[in-house]
Short mmCIF file of C-alpha atoms and ligand atoms in Angstrom, two decimals:
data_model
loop_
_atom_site.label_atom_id
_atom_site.label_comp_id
_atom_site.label_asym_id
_atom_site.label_seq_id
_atom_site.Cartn_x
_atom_site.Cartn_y
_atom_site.Cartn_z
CA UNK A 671 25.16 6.48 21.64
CA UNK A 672 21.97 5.54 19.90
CA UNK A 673 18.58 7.16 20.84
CA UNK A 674 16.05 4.68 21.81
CA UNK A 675 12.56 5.90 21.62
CA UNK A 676 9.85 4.87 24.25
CA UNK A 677 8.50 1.02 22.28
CA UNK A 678 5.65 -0.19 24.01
CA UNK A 679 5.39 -3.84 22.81
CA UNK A 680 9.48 -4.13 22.07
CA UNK A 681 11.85 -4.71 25.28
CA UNK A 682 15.69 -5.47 26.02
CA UNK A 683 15.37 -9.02 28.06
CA UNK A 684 18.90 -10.59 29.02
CA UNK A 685 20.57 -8.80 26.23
CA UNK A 686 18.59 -9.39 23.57
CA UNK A 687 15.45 -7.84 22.33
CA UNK A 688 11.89 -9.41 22.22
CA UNK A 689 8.54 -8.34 20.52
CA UNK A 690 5.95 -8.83 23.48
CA UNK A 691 6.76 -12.54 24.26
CA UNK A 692 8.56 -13.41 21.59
CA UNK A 693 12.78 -12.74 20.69
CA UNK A 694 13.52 -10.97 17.21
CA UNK A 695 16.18 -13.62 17.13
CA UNK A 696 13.36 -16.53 16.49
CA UNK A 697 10.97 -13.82 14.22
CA UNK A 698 14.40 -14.08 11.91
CA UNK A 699 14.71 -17.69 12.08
CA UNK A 700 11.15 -18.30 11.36
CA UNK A 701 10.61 -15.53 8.47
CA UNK A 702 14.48 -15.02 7.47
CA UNK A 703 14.90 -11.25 6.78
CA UNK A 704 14.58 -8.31 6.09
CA UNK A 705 11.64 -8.42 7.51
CA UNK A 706 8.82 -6.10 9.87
CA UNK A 707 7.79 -6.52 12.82
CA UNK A 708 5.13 -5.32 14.92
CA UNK A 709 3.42 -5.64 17.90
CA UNK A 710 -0.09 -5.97 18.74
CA UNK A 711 -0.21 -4.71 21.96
CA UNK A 712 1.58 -1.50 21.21
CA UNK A 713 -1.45 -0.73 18.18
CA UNK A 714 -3.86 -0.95 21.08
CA UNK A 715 -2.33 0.72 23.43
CA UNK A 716 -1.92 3.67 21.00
CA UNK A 717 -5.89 3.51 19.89
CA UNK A 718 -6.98 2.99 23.50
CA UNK A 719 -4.84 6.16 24.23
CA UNK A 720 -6.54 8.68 21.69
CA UNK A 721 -10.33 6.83 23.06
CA UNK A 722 -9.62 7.92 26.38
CA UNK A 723 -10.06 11.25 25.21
CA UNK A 724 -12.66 10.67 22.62
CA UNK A 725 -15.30 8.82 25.08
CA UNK A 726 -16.88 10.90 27.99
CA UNK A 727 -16.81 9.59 31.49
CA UNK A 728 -20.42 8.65 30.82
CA UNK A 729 -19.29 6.45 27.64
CA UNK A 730 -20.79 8.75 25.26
CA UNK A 731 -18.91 9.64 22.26
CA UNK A 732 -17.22 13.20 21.93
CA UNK A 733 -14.89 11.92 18.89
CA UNK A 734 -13.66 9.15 16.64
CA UNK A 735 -10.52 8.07 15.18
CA UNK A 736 -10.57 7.41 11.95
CA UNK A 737 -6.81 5.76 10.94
CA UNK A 738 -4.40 7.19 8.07
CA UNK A 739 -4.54 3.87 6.51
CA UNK A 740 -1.18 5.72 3.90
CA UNK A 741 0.53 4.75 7.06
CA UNK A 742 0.34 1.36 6.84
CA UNK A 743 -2.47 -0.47 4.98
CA UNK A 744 -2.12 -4.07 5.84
CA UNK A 745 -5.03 -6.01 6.24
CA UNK A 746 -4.37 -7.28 9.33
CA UNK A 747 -3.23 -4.05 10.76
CA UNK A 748 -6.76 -2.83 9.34
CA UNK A 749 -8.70 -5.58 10.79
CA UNK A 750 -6.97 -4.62 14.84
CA UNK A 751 -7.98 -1.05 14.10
CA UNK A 752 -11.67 -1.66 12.73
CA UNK A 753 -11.95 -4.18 15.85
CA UNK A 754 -11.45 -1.52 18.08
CA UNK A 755 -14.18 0.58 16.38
CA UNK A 756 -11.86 2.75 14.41
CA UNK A 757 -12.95 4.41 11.34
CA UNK A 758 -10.42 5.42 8.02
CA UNK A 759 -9.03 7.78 6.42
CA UNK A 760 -8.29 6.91 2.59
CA UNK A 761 -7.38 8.23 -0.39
CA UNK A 762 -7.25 6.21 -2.99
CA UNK A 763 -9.72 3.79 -4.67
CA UNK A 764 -6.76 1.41 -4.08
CA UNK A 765 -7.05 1.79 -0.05
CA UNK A 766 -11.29 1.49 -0.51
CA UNK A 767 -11.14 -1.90 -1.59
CA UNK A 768 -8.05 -2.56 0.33
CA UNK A 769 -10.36 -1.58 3.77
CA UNK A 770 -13.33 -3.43 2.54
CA UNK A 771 -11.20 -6.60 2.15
CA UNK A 772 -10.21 -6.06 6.01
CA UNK A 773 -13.83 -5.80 7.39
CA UNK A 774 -14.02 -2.56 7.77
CA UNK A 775 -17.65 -0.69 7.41
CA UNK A 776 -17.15 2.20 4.49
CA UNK A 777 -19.94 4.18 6.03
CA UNK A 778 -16.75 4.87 8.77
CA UNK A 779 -14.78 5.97 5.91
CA UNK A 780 -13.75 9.53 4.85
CA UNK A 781 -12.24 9.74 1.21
CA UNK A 782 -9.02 12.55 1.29
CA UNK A 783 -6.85 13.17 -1.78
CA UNK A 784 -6.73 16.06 -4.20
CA UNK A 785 -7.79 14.12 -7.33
CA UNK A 786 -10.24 11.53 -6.99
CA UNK A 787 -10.91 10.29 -10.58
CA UNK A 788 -14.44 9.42 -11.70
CA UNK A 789 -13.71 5.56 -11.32
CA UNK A 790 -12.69 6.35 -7.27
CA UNK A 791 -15.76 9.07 -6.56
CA UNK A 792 -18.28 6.45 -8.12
CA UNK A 793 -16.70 3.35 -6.42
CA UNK A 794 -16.96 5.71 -3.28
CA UNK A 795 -20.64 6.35 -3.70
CA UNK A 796 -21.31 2.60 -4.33
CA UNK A 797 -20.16 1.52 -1.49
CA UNK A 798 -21.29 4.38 0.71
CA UNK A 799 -18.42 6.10 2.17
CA UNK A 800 -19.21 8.38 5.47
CA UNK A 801 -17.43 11.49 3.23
CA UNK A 802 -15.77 13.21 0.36
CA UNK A 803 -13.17 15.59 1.72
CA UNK A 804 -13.19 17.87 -1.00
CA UNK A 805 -10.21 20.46 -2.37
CA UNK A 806 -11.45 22.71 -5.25
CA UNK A 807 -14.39 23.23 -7.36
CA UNK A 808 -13.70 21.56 -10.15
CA UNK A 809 -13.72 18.59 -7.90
CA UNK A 810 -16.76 19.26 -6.44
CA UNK A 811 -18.45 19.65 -9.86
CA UNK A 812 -16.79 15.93 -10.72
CA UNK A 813 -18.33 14.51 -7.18
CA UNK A 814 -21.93 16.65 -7.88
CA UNK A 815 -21.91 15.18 -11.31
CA UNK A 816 -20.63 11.81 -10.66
CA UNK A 817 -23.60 11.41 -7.74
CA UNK A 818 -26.29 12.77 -10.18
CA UNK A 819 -25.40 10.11 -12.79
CA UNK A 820 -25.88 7.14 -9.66
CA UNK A 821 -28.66 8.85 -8.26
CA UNK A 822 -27.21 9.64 -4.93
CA UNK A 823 -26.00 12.16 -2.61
CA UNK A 824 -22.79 12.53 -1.76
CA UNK A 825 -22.01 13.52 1.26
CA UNK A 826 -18.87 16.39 1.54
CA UNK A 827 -17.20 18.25 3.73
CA UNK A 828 -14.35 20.89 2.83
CA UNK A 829 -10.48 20.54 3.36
CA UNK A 830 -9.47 23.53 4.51
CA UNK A 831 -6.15 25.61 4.12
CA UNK A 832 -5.65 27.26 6.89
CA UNK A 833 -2.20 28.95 6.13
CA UNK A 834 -0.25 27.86 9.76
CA UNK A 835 2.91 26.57 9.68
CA UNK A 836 3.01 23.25 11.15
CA UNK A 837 7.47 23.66 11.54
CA UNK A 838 7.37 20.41 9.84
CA UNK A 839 9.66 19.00 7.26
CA UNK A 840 8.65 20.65 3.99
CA UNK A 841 7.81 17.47 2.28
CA UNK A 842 5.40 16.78 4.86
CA UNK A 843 3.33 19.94 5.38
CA UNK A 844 0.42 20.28 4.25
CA UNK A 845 -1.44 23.34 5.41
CA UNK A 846 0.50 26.22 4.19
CA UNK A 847 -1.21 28.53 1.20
CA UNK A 848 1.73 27.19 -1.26
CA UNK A 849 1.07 23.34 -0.67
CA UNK A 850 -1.10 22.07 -3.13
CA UNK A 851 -3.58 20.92 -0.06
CA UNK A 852 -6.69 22.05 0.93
CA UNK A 853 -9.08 25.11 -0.39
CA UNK A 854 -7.42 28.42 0.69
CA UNK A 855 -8.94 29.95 3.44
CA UNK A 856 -10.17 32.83 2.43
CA UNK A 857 -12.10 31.23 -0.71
CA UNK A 858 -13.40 28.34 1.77
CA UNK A 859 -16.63 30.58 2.71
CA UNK A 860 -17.66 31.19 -1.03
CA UNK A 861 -16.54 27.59 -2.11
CA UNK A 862 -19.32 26.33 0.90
CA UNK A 863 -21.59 28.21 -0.92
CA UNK A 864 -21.13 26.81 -4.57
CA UNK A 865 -21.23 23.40 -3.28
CA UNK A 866 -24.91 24.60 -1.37
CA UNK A 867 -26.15 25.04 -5.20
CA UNK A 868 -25.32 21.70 -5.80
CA UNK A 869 -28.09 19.44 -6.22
CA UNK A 870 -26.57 15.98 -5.34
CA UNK A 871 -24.18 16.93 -2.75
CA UNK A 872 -24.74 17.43 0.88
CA UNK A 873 -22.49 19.53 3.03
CA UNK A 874 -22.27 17.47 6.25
CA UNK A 875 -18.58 18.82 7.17
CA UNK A 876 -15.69 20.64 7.51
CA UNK A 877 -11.52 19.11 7.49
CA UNK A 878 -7.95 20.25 7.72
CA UNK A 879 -4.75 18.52 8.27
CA UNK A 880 -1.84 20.43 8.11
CA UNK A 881 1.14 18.54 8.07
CA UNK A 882 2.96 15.50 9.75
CA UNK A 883 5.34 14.51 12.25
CA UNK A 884 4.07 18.13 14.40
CA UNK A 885 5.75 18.16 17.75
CA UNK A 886 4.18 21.28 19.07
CA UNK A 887 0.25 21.13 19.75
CA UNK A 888 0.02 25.19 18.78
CA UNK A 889 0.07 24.58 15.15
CA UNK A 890 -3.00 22.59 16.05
CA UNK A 891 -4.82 25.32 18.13
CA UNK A 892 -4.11 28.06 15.15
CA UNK A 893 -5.86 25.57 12.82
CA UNK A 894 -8.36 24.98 14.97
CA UNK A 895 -9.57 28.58 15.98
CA UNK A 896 -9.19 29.27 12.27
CA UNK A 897 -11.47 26.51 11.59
CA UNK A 898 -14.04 27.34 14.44
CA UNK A 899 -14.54 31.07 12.76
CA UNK A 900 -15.41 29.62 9.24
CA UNK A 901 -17.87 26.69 11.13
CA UNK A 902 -19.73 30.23 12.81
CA UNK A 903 -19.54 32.16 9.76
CA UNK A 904 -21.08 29.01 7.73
CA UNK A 905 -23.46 28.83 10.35
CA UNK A 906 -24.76 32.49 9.81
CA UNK A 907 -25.19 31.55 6.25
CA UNK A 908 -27.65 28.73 6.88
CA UNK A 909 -24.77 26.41 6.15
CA UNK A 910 -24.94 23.76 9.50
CA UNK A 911 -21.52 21.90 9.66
CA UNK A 912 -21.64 18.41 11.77
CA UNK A 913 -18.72 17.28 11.79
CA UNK A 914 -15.10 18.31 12.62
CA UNK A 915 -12.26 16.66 11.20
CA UNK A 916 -9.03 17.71 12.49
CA UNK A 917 -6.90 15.43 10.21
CA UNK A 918 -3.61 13.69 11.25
CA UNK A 919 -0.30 14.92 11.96
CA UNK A 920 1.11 14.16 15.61
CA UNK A 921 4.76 13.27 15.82
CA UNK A 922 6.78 10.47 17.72
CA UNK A 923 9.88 10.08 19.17
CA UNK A 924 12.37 8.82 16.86
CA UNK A 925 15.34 10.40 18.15
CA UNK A 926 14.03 12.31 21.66
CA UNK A 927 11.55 14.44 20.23
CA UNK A 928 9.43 15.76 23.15
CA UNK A 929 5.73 15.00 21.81
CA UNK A 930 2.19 15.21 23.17
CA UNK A 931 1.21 12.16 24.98
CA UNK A 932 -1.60 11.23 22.87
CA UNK A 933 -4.61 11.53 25.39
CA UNK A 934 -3.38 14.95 26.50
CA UNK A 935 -3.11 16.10 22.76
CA UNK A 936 -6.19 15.19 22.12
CA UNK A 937 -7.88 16.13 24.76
CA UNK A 938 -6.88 19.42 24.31
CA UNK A 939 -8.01 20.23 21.19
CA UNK A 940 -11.29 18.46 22.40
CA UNK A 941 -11.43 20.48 25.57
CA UNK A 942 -11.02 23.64 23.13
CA UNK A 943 -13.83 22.98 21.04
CA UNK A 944 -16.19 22.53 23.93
CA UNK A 945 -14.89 25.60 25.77
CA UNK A 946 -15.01 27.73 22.55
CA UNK A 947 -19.01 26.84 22.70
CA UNK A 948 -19.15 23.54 19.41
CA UNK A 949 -19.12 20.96 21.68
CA UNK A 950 -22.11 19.51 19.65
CA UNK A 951 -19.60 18.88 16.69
CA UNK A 952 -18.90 15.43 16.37
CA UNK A 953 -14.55 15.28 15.80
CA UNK A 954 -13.07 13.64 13.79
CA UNK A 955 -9.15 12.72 14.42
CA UNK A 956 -7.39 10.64 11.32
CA UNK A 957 -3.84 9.99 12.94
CA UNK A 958 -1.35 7.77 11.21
CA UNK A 959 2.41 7.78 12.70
CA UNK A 960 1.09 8.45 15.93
CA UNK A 961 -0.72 4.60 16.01
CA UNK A 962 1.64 2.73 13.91
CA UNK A 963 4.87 4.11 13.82
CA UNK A 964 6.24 3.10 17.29
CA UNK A 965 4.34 -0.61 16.90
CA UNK A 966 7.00 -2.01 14.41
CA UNK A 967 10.84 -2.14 13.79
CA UNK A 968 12.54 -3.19 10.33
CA UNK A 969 14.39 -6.24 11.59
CA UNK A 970 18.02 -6.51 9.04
CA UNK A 971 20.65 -8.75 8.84
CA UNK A 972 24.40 -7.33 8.01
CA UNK A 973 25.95 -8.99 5.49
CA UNK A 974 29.28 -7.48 5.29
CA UNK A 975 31.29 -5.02 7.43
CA UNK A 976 33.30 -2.85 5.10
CA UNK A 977 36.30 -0.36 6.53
CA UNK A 978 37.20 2.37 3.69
CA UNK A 979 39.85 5.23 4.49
CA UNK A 980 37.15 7.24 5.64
CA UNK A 981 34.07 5.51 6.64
CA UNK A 982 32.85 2.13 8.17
CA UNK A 983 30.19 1.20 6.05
CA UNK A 984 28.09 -1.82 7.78
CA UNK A 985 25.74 -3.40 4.57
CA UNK A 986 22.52 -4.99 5.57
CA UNK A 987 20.13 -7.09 3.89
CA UNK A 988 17.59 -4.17 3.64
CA UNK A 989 17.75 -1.32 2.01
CA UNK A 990 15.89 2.48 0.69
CA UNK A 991 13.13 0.41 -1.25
CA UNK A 992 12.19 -1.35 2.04
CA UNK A 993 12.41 1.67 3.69
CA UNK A 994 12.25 4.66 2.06
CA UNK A 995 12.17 8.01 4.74
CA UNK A 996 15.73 7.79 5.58
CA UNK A 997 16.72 8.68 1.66
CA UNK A 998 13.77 10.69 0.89
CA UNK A 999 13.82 12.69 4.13
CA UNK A 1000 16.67 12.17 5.67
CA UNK A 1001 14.75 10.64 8.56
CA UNK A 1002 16.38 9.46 11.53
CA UNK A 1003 15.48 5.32 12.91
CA UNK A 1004 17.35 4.58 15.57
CA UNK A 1005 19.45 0.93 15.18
CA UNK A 1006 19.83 -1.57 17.61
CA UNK A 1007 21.52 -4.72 17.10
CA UNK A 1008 19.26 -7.89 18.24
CA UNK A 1009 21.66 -8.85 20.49
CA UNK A 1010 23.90 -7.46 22.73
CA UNK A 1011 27.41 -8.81 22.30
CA UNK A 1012 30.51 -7.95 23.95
CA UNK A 1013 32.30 -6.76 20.92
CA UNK A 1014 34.78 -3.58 20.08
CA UNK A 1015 32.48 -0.94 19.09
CA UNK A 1016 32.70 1.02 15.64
CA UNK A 1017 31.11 3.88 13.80
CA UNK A 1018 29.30 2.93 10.73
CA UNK A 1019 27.17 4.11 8.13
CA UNK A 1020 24.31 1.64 8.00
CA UNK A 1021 23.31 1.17 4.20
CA UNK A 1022 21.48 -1.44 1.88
CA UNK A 1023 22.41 -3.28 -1.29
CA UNK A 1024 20.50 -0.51 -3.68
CA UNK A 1025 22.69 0.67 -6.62
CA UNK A 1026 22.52 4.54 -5.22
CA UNK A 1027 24.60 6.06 -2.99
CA UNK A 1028 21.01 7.59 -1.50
CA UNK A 1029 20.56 3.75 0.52
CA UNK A 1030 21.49 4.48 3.75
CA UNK A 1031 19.30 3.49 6.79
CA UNK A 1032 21.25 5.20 9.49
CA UNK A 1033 24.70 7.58 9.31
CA UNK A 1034 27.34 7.63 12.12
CA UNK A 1035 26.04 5.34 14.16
CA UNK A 1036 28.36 3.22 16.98
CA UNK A 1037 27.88 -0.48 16.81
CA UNK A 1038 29.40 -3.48 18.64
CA UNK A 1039 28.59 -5.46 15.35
CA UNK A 1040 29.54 -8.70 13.47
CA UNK A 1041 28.56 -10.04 9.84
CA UNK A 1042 25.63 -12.25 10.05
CA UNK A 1043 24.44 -10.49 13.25
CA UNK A 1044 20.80 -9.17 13.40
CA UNK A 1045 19.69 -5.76 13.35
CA UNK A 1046 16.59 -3.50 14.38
CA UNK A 1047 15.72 -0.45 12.40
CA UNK A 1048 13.14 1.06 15.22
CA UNK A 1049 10.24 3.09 14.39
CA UNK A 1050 9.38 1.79 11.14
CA UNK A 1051 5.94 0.76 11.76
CA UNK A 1052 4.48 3.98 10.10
CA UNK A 1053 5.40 4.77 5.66
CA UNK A 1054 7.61 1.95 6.00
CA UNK A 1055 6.08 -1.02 4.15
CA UNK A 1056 3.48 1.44 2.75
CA UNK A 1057 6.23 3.06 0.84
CA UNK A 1058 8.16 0.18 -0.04
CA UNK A 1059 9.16 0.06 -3.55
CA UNK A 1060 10.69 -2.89 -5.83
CA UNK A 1061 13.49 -0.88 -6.85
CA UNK A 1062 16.65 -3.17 -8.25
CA UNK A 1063 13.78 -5.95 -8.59
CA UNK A 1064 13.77 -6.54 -4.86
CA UNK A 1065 10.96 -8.17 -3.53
CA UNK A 1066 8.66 -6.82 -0.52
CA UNK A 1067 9.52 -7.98 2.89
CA UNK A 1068 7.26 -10.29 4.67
CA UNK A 1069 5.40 -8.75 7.69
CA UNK A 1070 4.76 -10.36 10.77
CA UNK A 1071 2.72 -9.36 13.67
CA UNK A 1072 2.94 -10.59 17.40
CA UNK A 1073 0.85 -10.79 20.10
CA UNK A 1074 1.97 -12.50 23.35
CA UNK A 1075 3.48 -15.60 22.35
CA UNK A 1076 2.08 -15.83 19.32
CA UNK A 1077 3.09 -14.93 15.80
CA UNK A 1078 1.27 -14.11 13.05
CA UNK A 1079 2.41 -13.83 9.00
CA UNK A 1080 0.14 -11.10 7.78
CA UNK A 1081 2.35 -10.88 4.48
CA UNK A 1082 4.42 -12.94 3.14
CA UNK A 1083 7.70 -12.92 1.33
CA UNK A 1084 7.50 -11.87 -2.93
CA UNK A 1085 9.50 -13.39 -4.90
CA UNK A 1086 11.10 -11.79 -7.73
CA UNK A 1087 8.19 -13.84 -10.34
CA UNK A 1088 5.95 -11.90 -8.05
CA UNK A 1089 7.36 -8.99 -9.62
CA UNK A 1090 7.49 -9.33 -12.97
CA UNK A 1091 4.55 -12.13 -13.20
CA UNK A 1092 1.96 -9.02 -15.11
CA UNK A 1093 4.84 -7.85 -17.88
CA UNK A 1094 5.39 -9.56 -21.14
CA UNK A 1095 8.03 -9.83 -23.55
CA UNK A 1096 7.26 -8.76 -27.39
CA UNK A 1097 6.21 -11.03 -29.54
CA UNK A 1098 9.15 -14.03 -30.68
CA UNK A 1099 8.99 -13.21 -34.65
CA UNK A 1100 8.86 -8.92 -34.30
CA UNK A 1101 10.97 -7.16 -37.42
N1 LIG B 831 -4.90 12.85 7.09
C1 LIG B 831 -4.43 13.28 5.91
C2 LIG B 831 -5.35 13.98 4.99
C3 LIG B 831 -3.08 13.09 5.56
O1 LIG B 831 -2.63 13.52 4.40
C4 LIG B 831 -2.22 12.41 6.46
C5 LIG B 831 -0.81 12.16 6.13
C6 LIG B 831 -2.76 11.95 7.68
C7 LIG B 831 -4.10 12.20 7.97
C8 LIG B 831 -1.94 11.21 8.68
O2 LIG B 831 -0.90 11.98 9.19
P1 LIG B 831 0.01 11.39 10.39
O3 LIG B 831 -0.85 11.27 11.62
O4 LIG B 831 0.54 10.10 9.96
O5 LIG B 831 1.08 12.42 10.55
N2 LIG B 831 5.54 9.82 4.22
C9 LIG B 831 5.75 10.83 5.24
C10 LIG B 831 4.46 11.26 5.88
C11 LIG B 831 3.41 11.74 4.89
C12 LIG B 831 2.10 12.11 5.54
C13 LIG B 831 1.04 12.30 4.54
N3 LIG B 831 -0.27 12.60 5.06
C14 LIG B 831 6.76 10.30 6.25
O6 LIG B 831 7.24 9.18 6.10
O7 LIG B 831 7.11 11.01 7.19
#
């Protein structure tokens, strides 16, 4: 039996499953497939959760979330985020002009990644971004000279590595001493005060984020009290941090993980601060999977059913480049089939059309199936489309989003000219 996670926005109604208002059966006959879907109701309910905790009773602000936009970076999904008064988290110049296009304000922006080039830190400083989330010196000097050369002063804060093990999947964490993240904690104090010498930068804050997909919030705590010493430490030394940011990282229930409810997680780690006596901090939370992922579904169509002498294999219409964690991480989405038929049910192997025997979507998994019928791949709303690839020349998936009744294209299909539109052959008479 498949696991279905908790959907907020996606429900079963007379055997077959709708997006808020609207059946999956019609998104397919409108948009064809593969295709993703997501719903707008279950982005806000997800924002609205982590602002419960981030506005006092009062309406004052204690925190802000700034979204991982590496989750998912369309526009549109942008555009209901900076709406709600949601600030970013980028890192790349890519995702700066790809927020800008969406509306959002860059001064709500905090730039992550371990090596901005010259062309991203000055793009950065053009536009005004809120923060440089810095990882090493050398970096620092780049950002320090970068600013002097514009005449400005860029505003930084460190990422710290505070050495906790977030029991994460390895590819995904982040704040161990032997991930490339972060400046290791015990050179964080003496990095603080090399970046004090520097004459166009301004320290304004302190970050961590130490992995993904974290279903325990004592990972969190470690990081946090570890992060709390340095910010008293700092303060000793005349160095005045304002702002907290306690990157990303909650999980979700893909297959019955027990996680956080959102407001309680975050209201924890809020509570703690205030309790611990840095209540004047202004937090910082830059979740990703935790807004997106449960909002969309990968919506498939099987093409063929395929018995072998030791495996069902049921080939869809979508495949590793449309979604990618399944072969890269062996990440479990739970499949549903659109409709529920009365049917003999079988055990398949769910896989795409990719030449590589690394295209599955789902293994062992018991479906009352037939070809042409209509599938969900659930929890796909997070490093799904962002990670889509063109692999085998296959054009990117349109995305749709609904809310109520209504339904929205916010990407459309490629076609394969799409692809190869900016490559050129040689030259007709070449010896
Ligand atoms: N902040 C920083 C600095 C990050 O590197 C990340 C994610 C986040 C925030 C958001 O983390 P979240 O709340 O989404 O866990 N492709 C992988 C996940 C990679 C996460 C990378 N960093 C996956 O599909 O599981």
């Amino acid at each position: 039996m498949n696991h279905l996670p908790y959907l907020q926005g996606f429900s079963v109604k007379n055997n077959e499953w709708f997006v808020e208002d609207v059946s999956l059966s019609s998104v397919a006959e409108q948009f064809g497939t593969p295709c993703y879907v997501y719903s707008h109701h279950a982005l806000t309910q997800a924002f609205m959760a982590y602002e419960a905790a981030c506005l006092r009773p009062d309406g004052s602000r204690r925190a802000r979330v700034h979204f991982a936009m590496k989750s998912n970076s369309n526009l549109a999904i942008l555009d209901v985020f900076a709406k709600l008064g949601a600030g970013f988290d980028l890192v790349s110049g890519g995702e700066l002009e790809r927020v800008i296009a969406a509306g959002a304000n860059p001064h709500l922006c905090v730039f992550s990644g371990v090596g901005k080039s010259i062309a991203e830190i000055t793009r950065a400083l053009e536009v005004g971004v809120k923060c440089f989330n810095v990882e090493s010196i050398p970096e620092l000097d780049r950002i320090n000279y970068v600013a002097q050369h514009l005449n400005r002063i860029a505003p930084i804060s460190l990422r710290v590595n505070p050495d906790v093990d977030a029991k994460t999947h390895p590819y995904i964490s982040t704040g161990l001493k032997d991930n490339k993240f972060g400046v290791a904690y015990e050179s964080v104090l003496s990095t603080y005060e090399a970046a004090k010498t520097m004459t166009h930068c301004k320290i304004i804050g302190i970050d961590c984020h130490i992995g993904s997909q974290i279903l325990d919030i004592q990972p969190f705590l470690d990081a946090l009290d570890r992060i709390l010493l340095l910010i008293a430490e700092l303060s000793k030394r005349s160095i005045h941090i304002e702002h907290l940011d306690l990157g990303g990282g909650l999980g979700i229930d893909y297959e019955g993980e027990v996680t956080p409810d959102i407001t309680e997680f975050a209201n924890t780690l809020l509570n703690h601060i205030e309790h611990k006596g840095f209540g004047y901090l202004d937090v910082i939370f830059e979740p990703g999977r935790s807004l997106v992922g449960n909002a969309g579904v990968l919506m498939t169509a099987v093409e063929y059913l395929k018995p072998t002498s030791s495996k069902n294999f049921c080939i869809v219409d979508a495949a590793m480049n449309d979604l990618m964690r399944p072969a890269m991480y062996e990440a479990f989405h739970a499949i549903v089939p659109v409709k529920n038929k009365l049917l003999p049910t079988h055990n398949y192997d769910v896989v795409g059309p990719v030449c590589e025997s690394g295209d599955w979507l789902g293994k062992n998994r018991d479906l009352a199936i037939e070809s042409g019928d209509l599938l969900l791949i659930l929890s796909a709303g997070a490093y799904g489309s962002a990670m889509s690839s063109h692999y085998n020349t296959r054009p990117k998936v349109p995305e749709v989003m609904v809310k109520g009744h209504q339904t929205f294209l916010i990407r459309e299909r490629e076609t394969p000219q799409h692809l190869f539109a900016l490559e050129r052959r040689l030259p007709e008479h070449l010896d």
